[in-house]
PDB file of C-alpha atoms in Angstrom:
ATOM      1  CA  UNK A  24     -42.140   7.329 -20.413  1.00 84.00           C
ATOM      2  CA  UNK A  25     -41.633   4.628 -17.279  1.00 93.00           C
ATOM      3  CA  UNK A  26     -43.496   1.029 -18.002  1.00 96.00           C
ATOM      4  CA  UNK A  27     -47.345   1.109 -16.960  1.00 97.00           C
ATOM      5  CA  UNK A  28     -46.251  -1.234 -13.874  1.00 97.00           C
ATOM      6  CA  UNK A  29     -43.756   0.930 -12.748  1.00 98.00           C
ATOM      7  CA  UNK A  30     -46.173   3.836 -12.699  1.00 98.00           C
ATOM      8  CA  UNK A  31     -48.731   1.837 -11.317  1.00 98.00           C
ATOM      9  CA  UNK A  32     -46.305   1.382  -8.331  1.00 98.00           C
ATOM     10  CA  UNK A  33     -45.451   4.943  -7.661  1.00 98.00           C
ATOM     11  CA  UNK A  34     -48.667   5.294  -8.087  1.00 98.00           C
ATOM     12  CA  UNK A  35     -49.566   2.962  -5.275  1.00 98.00           C
ATOM     13  CA  UNK A  36     -46.666   4.295  -3.152  1.00 98.00           C
ATOM     14  CA  UNK A  37     -47.894   7.918  -3.233  1.00 98.00           C
ATOM     15  CA  UNK A  38     -51.877   6.948  -2.367  1.00 98.00           C
ATOM     16  CA  UNK A  39     -51.221   4.927   0.073  1.00 98.00           C
ATOM     17  CA  UNK A  40     -48.732   7.784   2.234  1.00 98.00           C
ATOM     18  CA  UNK A  41     -51.069  10.511   1.450  1.00 98.00           C
ATOM     19  CA  UNK A  42     -53.940   8.140   3.309  1.00 98.00           C
ATOM     20  CA  UNK A  43     -51.759   7.040   5.941  1.00 98.00           C
ATOM     21  CA  UNK A  44     -50.025  10.273   6.601  1.00 97.00           C
ATOM     22  CA  UNK A  45     -52.666  12.770   6.081  1.00 97.00           C
ATOM     23  CA  UNK A  46     -55.862  10.349   7.706  1.00 97.00           C
ATOM     24  CA  UNK A  47     -53.195   9.538  10.025  1.00 96.00           C
ATOM     25  CA  UNK A  48     -52.349  12.911  11.634  1.00 96.00           C
ATOM     26  CA  UNK A  49     -56.313  13.614  12.074  1.00 94.00           C
ATOM     27  CA  UNK A  50     -56.874  10.159  13.610  1.00 94.00           C
ATOM     28  CA  UNK A  51     -54.081   9.619  15.875  1.00 92.00           C
ATOM     29  CA  UNK A  52     -52.520  13.260  16.205  1.00 90.00           C
ATOM     30  CA  UNK A  53     -55.569  16.081  15.801  1.00 85.00           C
ATOM     31  CA  UNK A  54     -56.748  15.778  19.386  1.00 79.00           C
ATOM     32  CA  UNK A  55     -53.918  13.722  21.234  1.00 76.00           C
ATOM     33  CA  UNK A  56     -52.965  14.422  24.662  1.00 68.00           C
ATOM     34  CA  UNK A  57     -50.404  13.243  27.009  1.00 65.00           C
ATOM     35  CA  UNK A  58     -51.047  10.314  30.135  1.00 67.00           C
ATOM     36  CA  UNK A  59     -51.457  13.339  32.362  1.00 65.00           C
ATOM     37  CA  UNK A  60     -54.433  14.964  30.001  1.00 69.00           C
ATOM     38  CA  UNK A  61     -52.324  17.624  28.651  1.00 67.00           C
ATOM     39  CA  UNK A  62     -53.513  18.622  25.023  1.00 76.00           C
ATOM     40  CA  UNK A  63     -50.675  18.412  22.683  1.00 76.00           C
ATOM     41  CA  UNK A  64     -52.974  17.745  19.142  1.00 84.00           C
ATOM     42  CA  UNK A  65     -52.199  19.129  15.842  1.00 91.00           C
ATOM     43  CA  UNK A  66     -55.540  20.617  15.215  1.00 93.00           C
ATOM     44  CA  UNK A  67     -57.043  21.264  11.954  1.00 95.00           C
ATOM     45  CA  UNK A  68     -54.178  23.473  10.552  1.00 96.00           C
ATOM     46  CA  UNK A  69     -52.067  20.378  11.597  1.00 97.00           C
ATOM     47  CA  UNK A  70     -54.368  18.049   9.003  1.00 97.00           C
ATOM     48  CA  UNK A  71     -54.082  20.502   6.470  1.00 98.00           C
ATOM     49  CA  UNK A  72     -50.404  20.756   6.520  1.00 98.00           C
ATOM     50  CA  UNK A  73     -50.088  16.821   6.922  1.00 98.00           C
ATOM     51  CA  UNK A  74     -52.043  16.110   3.552  1.00 98.00           C
ATOM     52  CA  UNK A  75     -50.322  19.179   1.615  1.00 98.00           C
ATOM     53  CA  UNK A  76     -47.039  17.659   2.534  1.00 98.00           C
ATOM     54  CA  UNK A  77     -47.772  14.369   1.799  1.00 98.00           C
ATOM     55  CA  UNK A  78     -48.307  15.135  -1.765  1.00 98.00           C
ATOM     56  CA  UNK A  79     -44.899  17.360  -1.603  1.00 98.00           C
ATOM     57  CA  UNK A  80     -43.197  14.936  -0.718  1.00 98.00           C
ATOM     58  CA  UNK A  81     -44.644  11.787  -2.386  1.00 98.00           C
ATOM     59  CA  UNK A  82     -44.302  14.170  -5.704  1.00 97.00           C
ATOM     60  CA  UNK A  83     -40.851  14.635  -5.442  1.00 96.00           C
ATOM     61  CA  UNK A  84     -39.890  11.268  -4.657  1.00 97.00           C
ATOM     62  CA  UNK A  85     -42.110   9.073  -7.549  1.00 97.00           C
ATOM     63  CA  UNK A  86     -43.920  12.326  -9.082  1.00 96.00           C
ATOM     64  CA  UNK A  87     -41.614  11.735 -12.339  1.00 95.00           C
ATOM     65  CA  UNK A  88     -42.296   8.250 -13.097  1.00 97.00           C
ATOM     66  CA  UNK A  89     -46.360   8.477 -12.890  1.00 97.00           C
ATOM     67  CA  UNK A  90     -47.173  11.889 -12.403  1.00 96.00           C
ATOM     68  CA  UNK A  91     -47.605  12.075  -9.225  1.00 97.00           C
ATOM     69  CA  UNK A  92     -51.577  12.046  -9.461  1.00 98.00           C
ATOM     70  CA  UNK A  93     -52.756   9.689  -6.138  1.00 98.00           C
ATOM     71  CA  UNK A  94     -56.186  10.624  -6.500  1.00 98.00           C
ATOM     72  CA  UNK A  95     -58.359   9.504  -8.984  1.00 98.00           C
ATOM     73  CA  UNK A  96     -59.885  12.974  -9.429  1.00 98.00           C
ATOM     74  CA  UNK A  97     -56.713  14.162 -10.657  1.00 98.00           C
ATOM     75  CA  UNK A  98     -56.486  10.978 -13.430  1.00 98.00           C
ATOM     76  CA  UNK A  99     -59.868  12.120 -14.686  1.00 98.00           C
ATOM     77  CA  UNK A 100     -58.805  16.240 -14.801  1.00 97.00           C
ATOM     78  CA  UNK A 101     -55.732  15.735 -16.605  1.00 96.00           C
ATOM     79  CA  UNK A 102     -57.073  13.269 -18.829  1.00 96.00           C
ATOM     80  CA  UNK A 103     -59.831  15.469 -19.837  1.00 96.00           C
ATOM     81  CA  UNK A 104     -57.795  18.459 -20.326  1.00 94.00           C
ATOM     82  CA  UNK A 105     -55.331  16.128 -22.805  1.00 92.00           C
ATOM     83  CA  UNK A 106     -52.690  15.404 -20.804  1.00 92.00           C
ATOM     84  CA  UNK A 107     -52.978  11.769 -19.817  1.00 95.00           C
ATOM     85  CA  UNK A 108     -54.166   8.794 -22.451  1.00 96.00           C
ATOM     86  CA  UNK A 109     -57.363   7.672 -21.150  1.00 97.00           C
ATOM     87  CA  UNK A 110     -56.421   4.355 -21.900  1.00 98.00           C
ATOM     88  CA  UNK A 111     -54.519   4.268 -18.373  1.00 98.00           C
ATOM     89  CA  UNK A 112     -57.253   5.453 -16.483  1.00 98.00           C
ATOM     90  CA  UNK A 113     -59.138   2.766 -14.937  1.00 98.00           C
ATOM     91  CA  UNK A 114     -55.460   1.127 -14.273  1.00 98.00           C
ATOM     92  CA  UNK A 115     -54.425   4.542 -12.612  1.00 98.00           C
ATOM     93  CA  UNK A 116     -57.943   4.264 -10.723  1.00 98.00           C
ATOM     94  CA  UNK A 117     -57.765   1.091  -9.477  1.00 98.00           C
ATOM     95  CA  UNK A 118     -54.502   1.063  -7.984  1.00 98.00           C
ATOM     96  CA  UNK A 119     -55.122   4.686  -6.253  1.00 98.00           C
ATOM     97  CA  UNK A 120     -58.408   3.327  -4.691  1.00 98.00           C
ATOM     98  CA  UNK A 121     -56.501  -0.227  -3.398  1.00 98.00           C
ATOM     99  CA  UNK A 122     -53.667   1.509  -2.143  1.00 98.00           C
ATOM    100  CA  UNK A 123     -56.064   3.870  -0.410  1.00 98.00           C
ATOM    101  CA  UNK A 124     -57.552   0.472   1.503  1.00 98.00           C
ATOM    102  CA  UNK A 125     -54.141  -0.827   2.321  1.00 98.00           C
ATOM    103  CA  UNK A 126     -53.299   2.802   3.644  1.00 98.00           C
ATOM    104  CA  UNK A 127     -56.657   2.670   5.496  1.00 97.00           C
ATOM    105  CA  UNK A 128     -56.111  -0.510   7.003  1.00 97.00           C
ATOM    106  CA  UNK A 129     -52.797  -0.435   8.120  1.00 98.00           C
ATOM    107  CA  UNK A 130     -54.150   3.257   9.909  1.00 97.00           C
ATOM    108  CA  UNK A 131     -56.535   1.052  11.633  1.00 96.00           C
ATOM    109  CA  UNK A 132     -54.260  -1.314  12.853  1.00 95.00           C
ATOM    110  CA  UNK A 133     -52.172   0.903  14.107  1.00 96.00           C
ATOM    111  CA  UNK A 134     -54.490   3.120  15.855  1.00 94.00           C
ATOM    112  CA  UNK A 135     -56.445   0.078  17.286  1.00 93.00           C
ATOM    113  CA  UNK A 136     -53.360  -0.785  19.422  1.00 93.00           C
ATOM    114  CA  UNK A 137     -54.665   0.970  22.345  1.00 88.00           C
ATOM    115  CA  UNK A 138     -57.141   0.470  24.589  1.00 84.00           C
ATOM    116  CA  UNK A 139     -58.582   4.239  24.501  1.00 82.00           C
ATOM    117  CA  UNK A 140     -59.003   4.009  21.132  1.00 86.00           C
ATOM    118  CA  UNK A 141     -63.164   4.364  19.955  1.00 83.00           C
ATOM    119  CA  UNK A 142     -63.681   4.212  16.412  1.00 85.00           C
ATOM    120  CA  UNK A 143     -67.338   5.542  16.762  1.00 74.00           C
ATOM    121  CA  UNK A 144     -66.318   8.510  18.850  1.00 74.00           C
ATOM    122  CA  UNK A 145     -63.388   8.953  16.477  1.00 78.00           C
ATOM    123  CA  UNK A 146     -64.864   8.798  13.013  1.00 85.00           C
ATOM    124  CA  UNK A 147     -61.883   7.393  11.595  1.00 94.00           C
ATOM    125  CA  UNK A 148     -61.543  10.548   9.800  1.00 95.00           C
ATOM    126  CA  UNK A 149     -64.117   9.775   7.080  1.00 96.00           C
ATOM    127  CA  UNK A 150     -65.975  12.266   5.274  1.00 97.00           C
ATOM    128  CA  UNK A 151     -69.552  13.138   5.267  1.00 97.00           C
ATOM    129  CA  UNK A 152     -72.548  15.625   5.571  1.00 97.00           C
ATOM    130  CA  UNK A 153     -75.502  16.455   7.862  1.00 97.00           C
ATOM    131  CA  UNK A 154     -74.461  14.649  11.135  1.00 94.00           C
ATOM    132  CA  UNK A 155     -71.531  13.334   9.862  1.00 94.00           C
ATOM    133  CA  UNK A 156     -69.976  17.118   8.797  1.00 96.00           C
ATOM    134  CA  UNK A 157     -67.773  18.138  11.549  1.00 95.00           C
ATOM    135  CA  UNK A 158     -69.932  21.397  11.672  1.00 96.00           C
ATOM    136  CA  UNK A 159     -73.296  19.732  11.215  1.00 97.00           C
ATOM    137  CA  UNK A 160     -73.226  21.074   7.247  1.00 98.00           C
ATOM    138  CA  UNK A 161     -75.899  19.841   4.916  1.00 98.00           C
ATOM    139  CA  UNK A 162     -75.973  17.462   1.633  1.00 98.00           C
ATOM    140  CA  UNK A 163     -75.930  20.821  -0.726  1.00 98.00           C
ATOM    141  CA  UNK A 164     -73.155  22.762   1.306  1.00 98.00           C
ATOM    142  CA  UNK A 165     -71.066  19.377   1.386  1.00 98.00           C
ATOM    143  CA  UNK A 166     -71.292  18.857  -2.745  1.00 98.00           C
ATOM    144  CA  UNK A 167     -71.048  22.559  -3.871  1.00 98.00           C
ATOM    145  CA  UNK A 168     -67.849  22.528  -1.530  1.00 98.00           C
ATOM    146  CA  UNK A 169     -66.282  19.399  -2.688  1.00 98.00           C
ATOM    147  CA  UNK A 170     -66.839  20.456  -6.308  1.00 98.00           C
ATOM    148  CA  UNK A 171     -65.257  23.702  -5.964  1.00 98.00           C
ATOM    149  CA  UNK A 172     -62.181  22.767  -4.128  1.00 98.00           C
ATOM    150  CA  UNK A 173     -61.837  19.888  -6.783  1.00 98.00           C
ATOM    151  CA  UNK A 174     -62.009  22.028  -9.682  1.00 98.00           C
ATOM    152  CA  UNK A 175     -59.637  24.486  -7.739  1.00 98.00           C
ATOM    153  CA  UNK A 176     -57.038  21.926  -7.253  1.00 98.00           C
ATOM    154  CA  UNK A 177     -57.119  20.793 -11.165  1.00 98.00           C
ATOM    155  CA  UNK A 178     -56.764  23.905 -11.834  1.00 97.00           C
ATOM    156  CA  UNK A 179     -53.630  24.613  -9.813  1.00 97.00           C
ATOM    157  CA  UNK A 180     -52.186  21.469 -10.726  1.00 97.00           C
ATOM    158  CA  UNK A 181     -52.831  21.573 -14.574  1.00 96.00           C
ATOM    159  CA  UNK A 182     -51.850  25.203 -14.759  1.00 95.00           C
ATOM    160  CA  UNK A 183     -48.450  24.856 -12.414  1.00 94.00           C
ATOM    161  CA  UNK A 184     -47.674  21.585 -14.646  1.00 93.00           C
ATOM    162  CA  UNK A 185     -48.408  23.471 -17.671  1.00 92.00           C
ATOM    163  CA  UNK A 186     -44.993  24.164 -19.874  1.00 88.00           C
ATOM    164  CA  UNK A 187     -45.616  27.658 -19.403  1.00 86.00           C
ATOM    165  CA  UNK A 188     -44.939  27.757 -15.884  1.00 86.00           C
ATOM    166  CA  UNK A 189     -42.206  28.065 -13.686  1.00 82.00           C
ATOM    167  CA  UNK A 190     -40.363  24.316 -13.724  1.00 72.00           C
ATOM    168  CA  UNK A 191     -39.926  22.549 -10.907  1.00 86.00           C
ATOM    169  CA  UNK A 192     -42.158  24.602  -8.199  1.00 92.00           C
ATOM    170  CA  UNK A 193     -45.199  22.329  -9.375  1.00 95.00           C
ATOM    171  CA  UNK A 194     -45.033  20.199  -6.099  1.00 96.00           C
ATOM    172  CA  UNK A 195     -45.368  23.266  -3.723  1.00 97.00           C
ATOM    173  CA  UNK A 196     -47.716  24.563  -5.522  1.00 97.00           C
ATOM    174  CA  UNK A 197     -49.742  21.566  -5.241  1.00 97.00           C
ATOM    175  CA  UNK A 198     -49.038  21.210  -1.750  1.00 98.00           C
ATOM    176  CA  UNK A 199     -49.489  24.044  -0.513  1.00 98.00           C
ATOM    177  CA  UNK A 200     -52.834  24.519  -2.638  1.00 98.00           C
ATOM    178  CA  UNK A 201     -54.181  21.249  -1.050  1.00 98.00           C
ATOM    179  CA  UNK A 202     -53.121  22.347   2.738  1.00 98.00           C
ATOM    180  CA  UNK A 203     -55.107  25.304   2.005  1.00 98.00           C
ATOM    181  CA  UNK A 204     -58.317  23.282   0.711  1.00 98.00           C
ATOM    182  CA  UNK A 205     -58.628  21.571   4.119  1.00 98.00           C
ATOM    183  CA  UNK A 206     -58.336  24.644   6.060  1.00 98.00           C
ATOM    184  CA  UNK A 207     -61.009  26.083   4.549  1.00 98.00           C
ATOM    185  CA  UNK A 208     -63.364  22.649   4.185  1.00 98.00           C
ATOM    186  CA  UNK A 209     -62.351  20.286   6.979  1.00 97.00           C
ATOM    187  CA  UNK A 210     -65.324  21.905   9.031  1.00 97.00           C
ATOM    188  CA  UNK A 211     -67.551  21.159   6.141  1.00 98.00           C
ATOM    189  CA  UNK A 212     -66.643  17.497   4.895  1.00 98.00           C
ATOM    190  CA  UNK A 213     -63.395  16.568   6.791  1.00 97.00           C
ATOM    191  CA  UNK A 214     -62.525  17.547   3.211  1.00 98.00           C
ATOM    192  CA  UNK A 215     -62.188  14.486   0.650  1.00 98.00           C
ATOM    193  CA  UNK A 216     -61.311  16.108  -3.249  1.00 98.00           C
ATOM    194  CA  UNK A 217     -60.327  12.238  -3.594  1.00 98.00           C
ATOM    195  CA  UNK A 218     -62.297   9.455  -3.951  1.00 98.00           C
ATOM    196  CA  UNK A 219     -59.107   7.312  -3.149  1.00 98.00           C
ATOM    197  CA  UNK A 220     -58.984   9.081   0.489  1.00 98.00           C
ATOM    198  CA  UNK A 221     -62.547   8.864   0.914  1.00 98.00           C
ATOM    199  CA  UNK A 222     -62.971   4.837   0.429  1.00 98.00           C
ATOM    200  CA  UNK A 223     -60.081   4.547   2.447  1.00 97.00           C
ATOM    201  CA  UNK A 224     -61.419   5.077   5.585  1.00 97.00           C
ATOM    202  CA  UNK A 225     -65.140   4.682   5.075  1.00 96.00           C
ATOM    203  CA  UNK A 226     -65.504   0.952   5.813  1.00 93.00           C
ATOM    204  CA  UNK A 227     -63.474   1.022   9.061  1.00 91.00           C
ATOM    205  CA  UNK A 228     -65.443   4.232  10.397  1.00 91.00           C
ATOM    206  CA  UNK A 229     -68.750   2.574   9.912  1.00 82.00           C
ATOM    207  CA  UNK A 230     -71.593   4.621  11.222  1.00 82.00           C
ATOM    208  CA  UNK A 231     -72.903   5.954   7.789  1.00 88.00           C
ATOM    209  CA  UNK A 232     -70.112   6.579   6.349  1.00 92.00           C
ATOM    210  CA  UNK A 233     -70.182   4.267   3.287  1.00 95.00           C
ATOM    211  CA  UNK A 234     -73.842   5.270   2.730  1.00 96.00           C
ATOM    212  CA  UNK A 235     -72.835   8.910   2.258  1.00 97.00           C
ATOM    213  CA  UNK A 236     -69.343   7.876   0.135  1.00 97.00           C
ATOM    214  CA  UNK A 237     -71.350   8.599  -3.076  1.00 98.00           C
ATOM    215  CA  UNK A 238     -71.411  12.242  -2.684  1.00 98.00           C
ATOM    216  CA  UNK A 239     -66.999  11.811  -1.942  1.00 98.00           C
ATOM    217  CA  UNK A 240     -66.624   9.808  -5.256  1.00 98.00           C
ATOM    218  CA  UNK A 241     -69.171  12.266  -7.809  1.00 98.00           C
ATOM    219  CA  UNK A 242     -68.545  15.761  -6.435  1.00 98.00           C
ATOM    220  CA  UNK A 243     -64.375  15.367  -6.914  1.00 98.00           C
ATOM    221  CA  UNK A 244     -64.921  13.922 -10.002  1.00 98.00           C
ATOM    222  CA  UNK A 245     -67.028  16.175 -11.436  1.00 98.00           C
ATOM    223  CA  UNK A 246     -65.214  18.932 -10.177  1.00 98.00           C
ATOM    224  CA  UNK A 247     -61.920  17.330 -11.970  1.00 98.00           C
ATOM    225  CA  UNK A 248     -63.646  17.190 -15.286  1.00 98.00           C
ATOM    226  CA  UNK A 249     -65.030  20.941 -15.243  1.00 98.00           C
ATOM    227  CA  UNK A 250     -61.795  21.935 -14.292  1.00 98.00           C
ATOM    228  CA  UNK A 251     -59.479  19.615 -16.936  1.00 96.00           C
ATOM    229  CA  UNK A 252     -62.423  20.971 -19.800  1.00 95.00           C
ATOM    230  CA  UNK A 253     -62.143  24.749 -18.490  1.00 96.00           C
ATOM    231  CA  UNK A 254     -58.620  25.372 -18.564  1.00 93.00           C
ATOM    232  CA  UNK A 255     -58.026  25.003 -22.062  1.00 82.00           C
ATOM    233  CA  UNK A 256     -60.627  27.370 -22.587  1.00 86.00           C
ATOM    234  CA  UNK A 257     -59.475  29.905 -20.025  1.00 86.00           C
ATOM    235  CA  UNK A 258     -55.706  29.972 -20.902  1.00 83.00           C
ATOM    236  CA  UNK A 259     -55.117  27.775 -24.200  1.00 77.00           C
ATOM    237  CA  UNK A 260     -53.655  24.456 -24.254  1.00 76.00           C
ATOM    238  CA  UNK A 261     -50.343  23.692 -23.271  1.00 75.00           C
ATOM    239  CA  UNK A 262     -48.277  23.603 -26.453  1.00 75.00           C
ATOM    240  CA  UNK A 263     -46.110  21.205 -25.454  1.00 72.00           C
ATOM    241  CA  UNK A 264     -48.099  18.291 -23.768  1.00 68.00           C
ATOM    242  CA  UNK A 265     -50.440  15.706 -24.736  1.00 57.00           C
ATOM    243  CA  UNK A 266     -51.640  12.611 -24.053  1.00 56.00           C
ATOM    244  CA  UNK A 267     -49.028  10.838 -26.798  1.00 45.00           C
ATOM    245  CA  UNK A 268     -46.364  13.147 -24.391  1.00 47.00           C
ATOM    246  CA  UNK A 269     -47.313  12.815 -20.850  1.00 42.00           C
ATOM    247  CA  UNK A 270     -46.051  14.805 -17.444  1.00 42.00           C
ATOM    248  CA  UNK A 271     -43.863  12.246 -16.477  1.00 38.00           C
ATOM    249  CA  UNK A 272     -41.968  12.460 -19.506  1.00 38.00           C
ATOM    250  CA  UNK A 273     -41.132  16.156 -18.947  1.00 40.00           C
ATOM    251  CA  UNK A 274     -40.863  15.363 -15.440  1.00 40.00           C
ATOM    252  CA  UNK A 275     -43.347  17.332 -14.387  1.00 44.00           C
ATOM    253  CA  UNK A 276     -45.522  16.684 -11.887  1.00 52.00           C
ATOM    254  CA  UNK A 277     -49.684  16.216 -11.800  1.00 55.00           C
ATOM    255  CA  UNK A 278     -50.278  15.549  -8.435  1.00 51.00           C
ATOM    256  CA  UNK A 279     -52.368  15.144  -5.691  1.00 53.00           C
TER     257      UNK A 279
END
């Protein structure tokens, strides 16, 4: 197993890329048009693919070092599932949040490089409910959506990195699942399932995003914890993995 400092460096790179590429696609490319007004935006499908591909690429690049969480909810879920040492949860969380904030800051610096950028109108890819939901979904729907989506995400992560699963395909399964999650839930909450991703852009977005941030911290963590506890009950504990024998050591990826 790599030293903690190396693992935190890998988590920083992966989380930075997830926020910068995923949120960047929403901020810079989702509704883009040429100088003549011709629409060339990638839309919801493009944004969903960007988030999924950001996970796949960094999972293959650095997932073998850190486990490839890139998400505080993933770190909690795999710890609850007995796949990760609890003493490393807080360092991972702090690194992921700082990396997300750096990614959001770099994205803001680039996005504000044009006179046409309006953060209030754009929303800066922030998550929200009610008036801040892309399609006006309320608090209850948003909370349930984030819990369920994160639950499914963690079930796929834990299952695809199980020693009984087909080795080598975990990053693809996880990335495709994140893409599917975005396709379903972008209209509801702009899709979080990742507290670090939500924190990363809330402060630049303003316009009430910080006041709603609690939901995108609590709901993903709750969904991940339920998944971590439920997986062993549903399919049985992985006989070859434990906190003393983490996923990264086996070159399997818990990602995000």
